[in-house]
PDB file of C-alpha atoms in Angstrom:
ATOM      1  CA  UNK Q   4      38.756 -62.139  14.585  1.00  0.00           C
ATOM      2  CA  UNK Q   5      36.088 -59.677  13.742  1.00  0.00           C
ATOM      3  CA  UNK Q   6      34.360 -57.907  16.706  1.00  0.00           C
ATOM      4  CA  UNK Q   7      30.553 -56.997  15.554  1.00  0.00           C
ATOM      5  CA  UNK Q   8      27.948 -55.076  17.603  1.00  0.00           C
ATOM      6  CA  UNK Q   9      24.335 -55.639  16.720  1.00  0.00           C
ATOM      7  CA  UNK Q  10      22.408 -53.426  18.662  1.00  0.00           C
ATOM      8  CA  UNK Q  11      19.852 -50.687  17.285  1.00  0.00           C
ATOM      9  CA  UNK Q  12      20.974 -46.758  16.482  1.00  0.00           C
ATOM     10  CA  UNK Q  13      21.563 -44.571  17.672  1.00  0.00           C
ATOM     11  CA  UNK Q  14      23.354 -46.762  20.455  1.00  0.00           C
ATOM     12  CA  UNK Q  15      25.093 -48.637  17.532  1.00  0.00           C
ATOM     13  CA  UNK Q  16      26.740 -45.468  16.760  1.00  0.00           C
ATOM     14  CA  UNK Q  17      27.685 -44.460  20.334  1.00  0.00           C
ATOM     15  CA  UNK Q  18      29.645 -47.915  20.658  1.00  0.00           C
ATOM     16  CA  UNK Q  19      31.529 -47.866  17.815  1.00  0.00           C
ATOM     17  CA  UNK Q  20      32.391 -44.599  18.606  1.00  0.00           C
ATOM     18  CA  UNK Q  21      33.956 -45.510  22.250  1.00  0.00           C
ATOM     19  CA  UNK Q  22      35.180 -48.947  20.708  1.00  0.00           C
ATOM     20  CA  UNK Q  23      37.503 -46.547  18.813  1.00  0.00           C
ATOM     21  CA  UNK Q  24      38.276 -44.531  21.351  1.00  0.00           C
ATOM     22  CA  UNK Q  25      40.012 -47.677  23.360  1.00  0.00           C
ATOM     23  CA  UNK Q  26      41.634 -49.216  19.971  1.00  0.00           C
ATOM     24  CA  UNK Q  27      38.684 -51.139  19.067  1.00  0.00           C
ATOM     25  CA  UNK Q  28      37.669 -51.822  15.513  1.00  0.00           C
ATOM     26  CA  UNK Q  29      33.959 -52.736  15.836  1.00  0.00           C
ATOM     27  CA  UNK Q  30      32.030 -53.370  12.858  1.00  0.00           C
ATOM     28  CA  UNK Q  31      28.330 -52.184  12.977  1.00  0.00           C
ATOM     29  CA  UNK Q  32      25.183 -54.135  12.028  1.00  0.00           C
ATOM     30  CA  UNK Q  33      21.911 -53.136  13.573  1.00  0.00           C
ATOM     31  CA  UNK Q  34      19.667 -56.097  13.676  1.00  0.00           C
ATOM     32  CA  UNK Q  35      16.932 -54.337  15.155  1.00  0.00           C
ATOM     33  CA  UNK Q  36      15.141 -51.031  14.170  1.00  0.00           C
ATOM     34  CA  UNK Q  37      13.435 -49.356  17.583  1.00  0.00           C
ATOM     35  CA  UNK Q  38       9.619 -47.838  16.577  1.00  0.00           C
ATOM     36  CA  UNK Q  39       7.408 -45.975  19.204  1.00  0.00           C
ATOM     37  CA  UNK Q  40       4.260 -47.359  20.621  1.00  0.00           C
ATOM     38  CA  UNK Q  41       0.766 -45.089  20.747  1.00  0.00           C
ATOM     39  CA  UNK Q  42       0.321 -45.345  24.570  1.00  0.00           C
ATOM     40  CA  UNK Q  43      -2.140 -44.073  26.775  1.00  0.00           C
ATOM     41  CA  UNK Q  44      -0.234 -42.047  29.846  1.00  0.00           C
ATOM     42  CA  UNK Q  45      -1.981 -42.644  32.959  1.00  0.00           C
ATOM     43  CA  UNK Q  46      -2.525 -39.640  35.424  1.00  0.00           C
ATOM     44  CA  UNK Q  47       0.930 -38.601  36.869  1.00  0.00           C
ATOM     45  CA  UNK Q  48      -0.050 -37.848  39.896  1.00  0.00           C
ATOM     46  CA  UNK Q  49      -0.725 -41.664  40.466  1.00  0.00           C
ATOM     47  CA  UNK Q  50       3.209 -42.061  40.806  1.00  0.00           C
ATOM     48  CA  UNK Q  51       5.680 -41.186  42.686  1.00  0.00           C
ATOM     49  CA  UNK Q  52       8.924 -42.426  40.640  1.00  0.00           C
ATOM     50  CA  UNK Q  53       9.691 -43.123  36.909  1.00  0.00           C
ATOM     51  CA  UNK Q  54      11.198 -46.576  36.829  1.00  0.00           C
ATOM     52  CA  UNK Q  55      13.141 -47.075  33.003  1.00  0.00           C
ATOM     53  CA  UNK Q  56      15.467 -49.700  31.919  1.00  0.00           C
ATOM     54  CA  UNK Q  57      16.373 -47.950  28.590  1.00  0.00           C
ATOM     55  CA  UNK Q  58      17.036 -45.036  27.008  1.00  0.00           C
ATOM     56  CA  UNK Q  59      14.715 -46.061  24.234  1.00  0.00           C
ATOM     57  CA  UNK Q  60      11.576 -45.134  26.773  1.00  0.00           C
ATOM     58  CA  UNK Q  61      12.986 -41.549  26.128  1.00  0.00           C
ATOM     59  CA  UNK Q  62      13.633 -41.340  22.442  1.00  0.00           C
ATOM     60  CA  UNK Q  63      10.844 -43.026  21.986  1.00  0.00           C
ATOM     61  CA  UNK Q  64       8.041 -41.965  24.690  1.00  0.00           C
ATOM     62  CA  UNK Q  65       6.862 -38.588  23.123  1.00  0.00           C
ATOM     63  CA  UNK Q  66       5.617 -35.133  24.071  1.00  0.00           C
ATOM     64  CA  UNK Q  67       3.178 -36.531  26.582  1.00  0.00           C
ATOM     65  CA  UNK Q  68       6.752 -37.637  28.747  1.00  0.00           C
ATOM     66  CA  UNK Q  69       6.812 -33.987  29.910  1.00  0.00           C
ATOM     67  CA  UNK Q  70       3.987 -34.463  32.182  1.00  0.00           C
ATOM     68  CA  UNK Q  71       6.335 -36.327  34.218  1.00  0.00           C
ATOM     69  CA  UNK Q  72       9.143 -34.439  34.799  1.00  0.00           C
ATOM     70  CA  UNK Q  73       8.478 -34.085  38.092  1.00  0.00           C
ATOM     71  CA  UNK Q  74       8.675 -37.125  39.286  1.00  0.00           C
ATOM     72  CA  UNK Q  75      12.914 -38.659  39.969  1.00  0.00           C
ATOM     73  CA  UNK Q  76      13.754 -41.216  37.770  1.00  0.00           C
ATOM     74  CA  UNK Q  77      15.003 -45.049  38.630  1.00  0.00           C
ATOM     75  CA  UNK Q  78      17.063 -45.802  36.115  1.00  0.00           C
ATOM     76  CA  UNK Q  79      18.479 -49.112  35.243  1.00  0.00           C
ATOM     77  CA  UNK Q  80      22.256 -47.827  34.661  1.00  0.00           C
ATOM     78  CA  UNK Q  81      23.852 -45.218  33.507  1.00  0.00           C
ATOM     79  CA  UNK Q  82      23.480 -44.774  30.246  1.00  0.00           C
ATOM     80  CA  UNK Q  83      19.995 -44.368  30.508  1.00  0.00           C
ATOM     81  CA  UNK Q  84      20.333 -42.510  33.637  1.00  0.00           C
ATOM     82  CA  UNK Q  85      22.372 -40.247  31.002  1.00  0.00           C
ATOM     83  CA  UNK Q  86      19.585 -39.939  28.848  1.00  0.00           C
ATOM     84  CA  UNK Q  87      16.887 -39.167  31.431  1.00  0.00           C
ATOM     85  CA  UNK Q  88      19.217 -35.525  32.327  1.00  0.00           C
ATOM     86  CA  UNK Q  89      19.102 -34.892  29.386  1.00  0.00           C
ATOM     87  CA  UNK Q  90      15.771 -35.387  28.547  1.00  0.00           C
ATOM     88  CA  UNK Q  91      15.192 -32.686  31.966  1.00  0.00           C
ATOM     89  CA  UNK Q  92      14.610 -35.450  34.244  1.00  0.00           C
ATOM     90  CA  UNK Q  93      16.084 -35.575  37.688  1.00  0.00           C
ATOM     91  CA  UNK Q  94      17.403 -38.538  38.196  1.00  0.00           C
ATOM     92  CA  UNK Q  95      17.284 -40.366  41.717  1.00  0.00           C
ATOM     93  CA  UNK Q  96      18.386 -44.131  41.942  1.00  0.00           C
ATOM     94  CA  UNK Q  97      21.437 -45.744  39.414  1.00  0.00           C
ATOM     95  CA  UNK Q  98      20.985 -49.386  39.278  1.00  0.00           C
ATOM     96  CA  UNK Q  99      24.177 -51.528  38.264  1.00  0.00           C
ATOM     97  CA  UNK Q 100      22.189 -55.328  37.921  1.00  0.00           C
ATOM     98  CA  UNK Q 101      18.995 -55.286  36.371  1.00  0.00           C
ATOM     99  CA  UNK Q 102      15.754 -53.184  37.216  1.00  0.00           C
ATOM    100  CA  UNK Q 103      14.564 -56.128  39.909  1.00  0.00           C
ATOM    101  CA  UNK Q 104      17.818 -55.494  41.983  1.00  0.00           C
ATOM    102  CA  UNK Q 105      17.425 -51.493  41.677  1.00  0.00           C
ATOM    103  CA  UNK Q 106      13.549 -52.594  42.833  1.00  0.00           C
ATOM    104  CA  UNK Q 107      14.813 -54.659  45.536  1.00  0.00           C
ATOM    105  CA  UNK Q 108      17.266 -52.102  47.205  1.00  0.00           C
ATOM    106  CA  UNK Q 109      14.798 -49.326  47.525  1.00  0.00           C
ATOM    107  CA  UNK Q 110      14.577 -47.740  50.479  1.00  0.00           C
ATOM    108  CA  UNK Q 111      10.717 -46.887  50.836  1.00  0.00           C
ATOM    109  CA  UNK Q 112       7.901 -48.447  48.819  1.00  0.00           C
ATOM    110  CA  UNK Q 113       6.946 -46.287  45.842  1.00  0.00           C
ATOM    111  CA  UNK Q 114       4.108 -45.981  43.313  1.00  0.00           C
ATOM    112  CA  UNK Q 115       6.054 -46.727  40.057  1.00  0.00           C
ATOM    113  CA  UNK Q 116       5.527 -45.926  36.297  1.00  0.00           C
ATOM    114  CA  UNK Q 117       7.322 -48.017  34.328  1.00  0.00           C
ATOM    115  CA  UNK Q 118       7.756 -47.371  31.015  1.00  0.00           C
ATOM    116  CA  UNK Q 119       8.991 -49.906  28.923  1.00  0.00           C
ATOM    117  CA  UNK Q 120       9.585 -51.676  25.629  1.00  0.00           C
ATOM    118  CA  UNK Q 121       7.057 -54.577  24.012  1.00  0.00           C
ATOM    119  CA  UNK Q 122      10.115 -57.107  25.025  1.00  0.00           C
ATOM    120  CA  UNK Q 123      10.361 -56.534  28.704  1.00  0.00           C
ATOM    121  CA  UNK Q 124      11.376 -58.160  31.756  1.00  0.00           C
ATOM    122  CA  UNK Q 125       8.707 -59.055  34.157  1.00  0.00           C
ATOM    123  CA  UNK Q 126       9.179 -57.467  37.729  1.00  0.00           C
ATOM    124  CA  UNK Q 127       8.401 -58.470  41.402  1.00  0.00           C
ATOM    125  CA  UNK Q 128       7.215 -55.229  43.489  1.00  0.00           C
ATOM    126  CA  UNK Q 129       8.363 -55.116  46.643  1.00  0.00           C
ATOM    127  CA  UNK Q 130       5.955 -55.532  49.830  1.00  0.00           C
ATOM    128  CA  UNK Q 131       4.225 -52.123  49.297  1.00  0.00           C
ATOM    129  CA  UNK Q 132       5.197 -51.217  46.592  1.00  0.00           C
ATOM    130  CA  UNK Q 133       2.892 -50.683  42.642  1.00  0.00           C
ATOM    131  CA  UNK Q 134       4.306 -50.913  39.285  1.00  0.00           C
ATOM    132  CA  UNK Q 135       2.062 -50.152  37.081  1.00  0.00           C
ATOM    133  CA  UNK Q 136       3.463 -50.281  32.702  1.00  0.00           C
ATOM    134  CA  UNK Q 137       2.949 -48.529  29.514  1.00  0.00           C
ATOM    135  CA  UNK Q 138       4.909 -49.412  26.536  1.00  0.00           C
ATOM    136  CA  UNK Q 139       6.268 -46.691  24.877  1.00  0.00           C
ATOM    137  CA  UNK Q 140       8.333 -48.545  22.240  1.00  0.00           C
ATOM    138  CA  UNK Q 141       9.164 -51.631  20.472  1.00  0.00           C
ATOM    139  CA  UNK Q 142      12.571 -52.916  18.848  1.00  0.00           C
ATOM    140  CA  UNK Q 143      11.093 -55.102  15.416  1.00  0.00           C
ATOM    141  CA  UNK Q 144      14.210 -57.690  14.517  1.00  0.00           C
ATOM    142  CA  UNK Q 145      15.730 -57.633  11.376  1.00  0.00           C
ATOM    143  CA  UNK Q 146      17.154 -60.311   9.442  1.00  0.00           C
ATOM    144  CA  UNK Q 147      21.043 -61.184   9.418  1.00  0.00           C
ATOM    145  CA  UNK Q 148      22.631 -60.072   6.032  1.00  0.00           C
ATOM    146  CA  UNK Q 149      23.819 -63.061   4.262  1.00  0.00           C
ATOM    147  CA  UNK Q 150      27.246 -61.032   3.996  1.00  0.00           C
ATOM    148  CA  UNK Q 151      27.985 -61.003   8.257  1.00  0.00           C
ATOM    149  CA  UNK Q 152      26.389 -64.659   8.075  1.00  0.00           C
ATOM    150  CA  UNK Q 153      29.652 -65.692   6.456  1.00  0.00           C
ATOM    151  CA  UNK Q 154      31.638 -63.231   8.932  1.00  0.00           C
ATOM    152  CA  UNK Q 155      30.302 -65.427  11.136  1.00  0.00           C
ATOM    153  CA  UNK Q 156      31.016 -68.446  10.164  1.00  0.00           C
ATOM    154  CA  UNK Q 157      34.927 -67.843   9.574  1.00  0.00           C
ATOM    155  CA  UNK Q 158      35.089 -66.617  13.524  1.00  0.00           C
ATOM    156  CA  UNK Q 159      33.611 -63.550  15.357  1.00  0.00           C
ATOM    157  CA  UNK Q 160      33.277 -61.860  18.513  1.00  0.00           C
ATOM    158  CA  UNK Q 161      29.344 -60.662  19.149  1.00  0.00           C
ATOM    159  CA  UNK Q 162      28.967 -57.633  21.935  1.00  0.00           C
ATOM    160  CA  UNK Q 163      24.948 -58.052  23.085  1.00  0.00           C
ATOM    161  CA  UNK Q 164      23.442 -55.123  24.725  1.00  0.00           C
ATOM    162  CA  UNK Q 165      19.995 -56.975  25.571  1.00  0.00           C
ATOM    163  CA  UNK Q 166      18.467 -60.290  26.117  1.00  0.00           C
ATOM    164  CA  UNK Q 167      16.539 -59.634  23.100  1.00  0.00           C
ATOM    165  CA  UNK Q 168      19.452 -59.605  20.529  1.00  0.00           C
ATOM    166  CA  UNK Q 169      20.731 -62.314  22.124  1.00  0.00           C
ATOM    167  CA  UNK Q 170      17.831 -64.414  21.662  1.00  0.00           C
ATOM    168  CA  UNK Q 171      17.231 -63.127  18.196  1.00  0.00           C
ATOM    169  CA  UNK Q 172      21.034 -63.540  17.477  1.00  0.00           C
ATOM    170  CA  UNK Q 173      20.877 -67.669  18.333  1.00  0.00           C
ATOM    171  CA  UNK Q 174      17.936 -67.479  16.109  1.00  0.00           C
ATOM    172  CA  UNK Q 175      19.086 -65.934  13.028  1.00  0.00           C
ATOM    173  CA  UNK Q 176      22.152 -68.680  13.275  1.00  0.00           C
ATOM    174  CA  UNK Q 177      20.315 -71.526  13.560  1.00  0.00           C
ATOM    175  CA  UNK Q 178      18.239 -70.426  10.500  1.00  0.00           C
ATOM    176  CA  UNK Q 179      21.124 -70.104   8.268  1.00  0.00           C
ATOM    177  CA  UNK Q 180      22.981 -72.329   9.551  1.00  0.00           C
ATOM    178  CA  UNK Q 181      25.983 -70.388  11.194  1.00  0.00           C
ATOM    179  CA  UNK Q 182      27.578 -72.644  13.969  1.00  0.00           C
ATOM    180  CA  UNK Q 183      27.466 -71.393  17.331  1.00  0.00           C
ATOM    181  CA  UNK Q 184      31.054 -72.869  18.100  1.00  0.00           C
ATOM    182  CA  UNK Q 185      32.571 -70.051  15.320  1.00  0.00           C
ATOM    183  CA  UNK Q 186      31.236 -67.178  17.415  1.00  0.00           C
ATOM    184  CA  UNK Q 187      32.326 -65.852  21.100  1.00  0.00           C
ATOM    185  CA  UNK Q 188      29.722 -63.415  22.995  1.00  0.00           C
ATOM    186  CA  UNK Q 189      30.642 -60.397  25.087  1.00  0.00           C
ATOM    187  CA  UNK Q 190      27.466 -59.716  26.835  1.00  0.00           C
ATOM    188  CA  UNK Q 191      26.681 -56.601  28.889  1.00  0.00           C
ATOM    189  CA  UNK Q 192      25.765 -58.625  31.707  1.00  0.00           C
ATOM    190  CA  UNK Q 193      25.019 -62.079  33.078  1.00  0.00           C
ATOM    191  CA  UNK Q 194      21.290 -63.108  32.388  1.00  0.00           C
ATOM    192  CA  UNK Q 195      21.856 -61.430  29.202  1.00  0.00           C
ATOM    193  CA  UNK Q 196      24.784 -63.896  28.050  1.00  0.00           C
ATOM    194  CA  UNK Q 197      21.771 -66.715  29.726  1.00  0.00           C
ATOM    195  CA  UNK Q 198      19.873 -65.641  27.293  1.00  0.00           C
ATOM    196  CA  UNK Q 199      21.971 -66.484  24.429  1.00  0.00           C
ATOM    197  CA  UNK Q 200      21.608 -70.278  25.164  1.00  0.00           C
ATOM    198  CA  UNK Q 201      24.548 -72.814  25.087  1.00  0.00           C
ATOM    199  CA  UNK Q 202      27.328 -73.665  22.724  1.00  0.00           C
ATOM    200  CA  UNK Q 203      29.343 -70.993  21.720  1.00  0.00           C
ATOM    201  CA  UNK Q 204      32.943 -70.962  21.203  1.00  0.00           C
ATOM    202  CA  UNK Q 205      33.401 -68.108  24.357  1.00  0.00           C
ATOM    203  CA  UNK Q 206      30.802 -66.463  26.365  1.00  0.00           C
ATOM    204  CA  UNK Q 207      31.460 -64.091  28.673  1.00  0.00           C
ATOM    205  CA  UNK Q 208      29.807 -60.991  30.772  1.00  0.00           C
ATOM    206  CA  UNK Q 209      31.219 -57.404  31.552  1.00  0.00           C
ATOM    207  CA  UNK Q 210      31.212 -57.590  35.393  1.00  0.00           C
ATOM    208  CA  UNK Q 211      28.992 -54.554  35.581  1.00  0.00           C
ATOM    209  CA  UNK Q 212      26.872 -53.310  32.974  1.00  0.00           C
ATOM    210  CA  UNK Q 213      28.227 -50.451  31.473  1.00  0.00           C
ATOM    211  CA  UNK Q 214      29.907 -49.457  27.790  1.00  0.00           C
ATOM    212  CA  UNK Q 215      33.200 -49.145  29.400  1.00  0.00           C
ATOM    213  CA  UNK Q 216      33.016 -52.388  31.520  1.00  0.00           C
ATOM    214  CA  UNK Q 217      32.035 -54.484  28.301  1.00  0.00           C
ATOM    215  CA  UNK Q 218      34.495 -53.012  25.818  1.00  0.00           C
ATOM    216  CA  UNK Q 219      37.244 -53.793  28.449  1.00  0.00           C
ATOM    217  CA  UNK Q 220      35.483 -57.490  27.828  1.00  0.00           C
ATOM    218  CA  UNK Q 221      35.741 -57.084  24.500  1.00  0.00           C
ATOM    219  CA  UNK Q 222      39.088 -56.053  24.362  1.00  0.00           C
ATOM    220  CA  UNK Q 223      40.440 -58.842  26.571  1.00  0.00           C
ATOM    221  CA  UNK Q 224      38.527 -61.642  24.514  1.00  0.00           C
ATOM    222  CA  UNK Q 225      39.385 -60.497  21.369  1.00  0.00           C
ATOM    223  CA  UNK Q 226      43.502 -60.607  22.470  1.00  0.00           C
ATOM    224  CA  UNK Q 227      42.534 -63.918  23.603  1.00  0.00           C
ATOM    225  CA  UNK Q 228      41.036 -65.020  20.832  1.00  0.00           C
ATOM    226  CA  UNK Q 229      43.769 -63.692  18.260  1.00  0.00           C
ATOM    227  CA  UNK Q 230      46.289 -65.622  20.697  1.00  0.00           C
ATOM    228  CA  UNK Q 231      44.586 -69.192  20.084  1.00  0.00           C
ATOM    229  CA  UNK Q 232      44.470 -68.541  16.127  1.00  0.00           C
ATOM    230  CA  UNK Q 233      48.217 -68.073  15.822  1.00  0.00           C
TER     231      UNK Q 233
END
C-alpha cells in the first residue's frame, strides 16, 4: 500500500523527510500551492498576543510581521510554535487541540491578532477577550494528477495535515471517480479526519497533533493494512 502526503511545500518536504527518518516511504504530491495575501496590519499596540495556527502566517506574512515582535505568540502546536522562534518571536502558549481549546485555556483575557489563512476556522473569544483577523495567506488547490488518481484507486494510505486538504481531497475523488473505500486517511487530528466525510476504507487520527504522533499513525496503519492484503 502506498502512503501519500498531500500537503503544500515546504511542509511536504519536512514530512517526507521525518517519514524516512522512522522507515517510512512517503510519496509526495502537493495539492495545494500557499500564496501571500496584501493585508493591511492594524496598529500593534492594539494587541497584546499573536494568536497563529500555522506556520504559513510566517512564511507568508511579510516585512510588516516585524512590527510585532514584541508581542508572545499563541501558537496552535508546535510546529508552528517552531517557526515563530525562528522567525524572532517569543513564543508564550503551545496548544495541542485546535486554536479554540488553546483560546479556551487562557489564563487572562487578551487582545488578540490573529493572523490567518483565507480557509480558516471560525473562533469563540472568551468572556473578555478580542480577536480581531488579517489574512496573510491563502493555500489555492490544485488538481489531482491523473497518475496518483490511479494510485488511488489500486489502494492508498492519505496523511492530511488540514481540514482543507481533506475536504479538497473527497472532492478531487468524487470528480474522477476514485472510490473512497480504496483509500485509508491518517489525519493529524480529529475534526480534521471529520472533515474528510464518510466512507473510506480506514480513517484514523494521531492522538495529538504533531509530525511524530501522526507518522507513528501512519506507520501502524500501513502494517495493518499490508497485513489484510496478504
Amino acid at each position: 500500500m502506498r502512503i501519500i502526503a498531500i500537503r503544500p511545500q515546504p511542509g511536504l518536504a519536512r514530512t517526507l523527510a521525518a517519514g524516512r527518518q522512522v522507515g517510512l516511504a512517503i510519496e509526495g504530491v502537493a495539492l495545494f500551492e500557499v500564496r501571500p495575501l496584501a493585508w493591511a496590519p492594524p496598529p500593534p499596540g492594539d494587541f497584546d498576543a499573536l494568536l497563529i495556527g500555522s506556520p504559513n502566517a510566517l512564511r507568508h506574512g511579510g516585512a510588516r510581521l516585524a512590527d510585532y515582535r514584541h508581542l508572545p505568540v499563541h501558537a496552535v502546536g508546535e510546529e508552528t510554535a517552531q517557526a515563530a522562534r525562528g522567525a524572532g518571536f517569543v513564543v508564550d502558549r503551545v496548544g495541542a487541540g485546535g486554536l479554540q481549546g488553546l483560546l479556551d485555556g487562557a489564563g487572562e483575557p487578551l487582545r488578540y491578532l490573529r493572523l490567518a489563512g483565507l480557509a480558516h476556522v471560525p473562533l469563540v473569544a472568551p468572556p473578555r477577550a478580542s480577536i480581531a483577523t488579517c489574512l496573510v495567506y491563502a493555500s489555492a488547490a490544485l488538481p489531482l494528477p491523473a497518475a496518483l488518481a490511479e494510485g488511488l484507486r489500486a489502494g492508498a494510505l492519505v496523511l492530511l495535515h488540514s481540514g482543507e486538504a481533506a475536504r479538497h481531497l473527497a472532492g478531487e475523488c468524487e470528480r474522477l471517480g476514485v472510490p473512497r473505500t480504496s483509500v485509508a486517511l491518517a489525519a493529524l487530528g480529529q475534526r480534521i479526519a471529520e472533515q474528510a466525510g464518510p466512507g473510506w476504507a480506514a480513517v484514523a487520527s494521531a492522538p495529538v497533533p504533531r509530525e511524530s504522533a501522526l507518522l507513528a499513525l501512519v506507520r501502524d496503519m500501513w502494517h495493518w493494512g499490508n497485513a489484510g492484503e496478504r
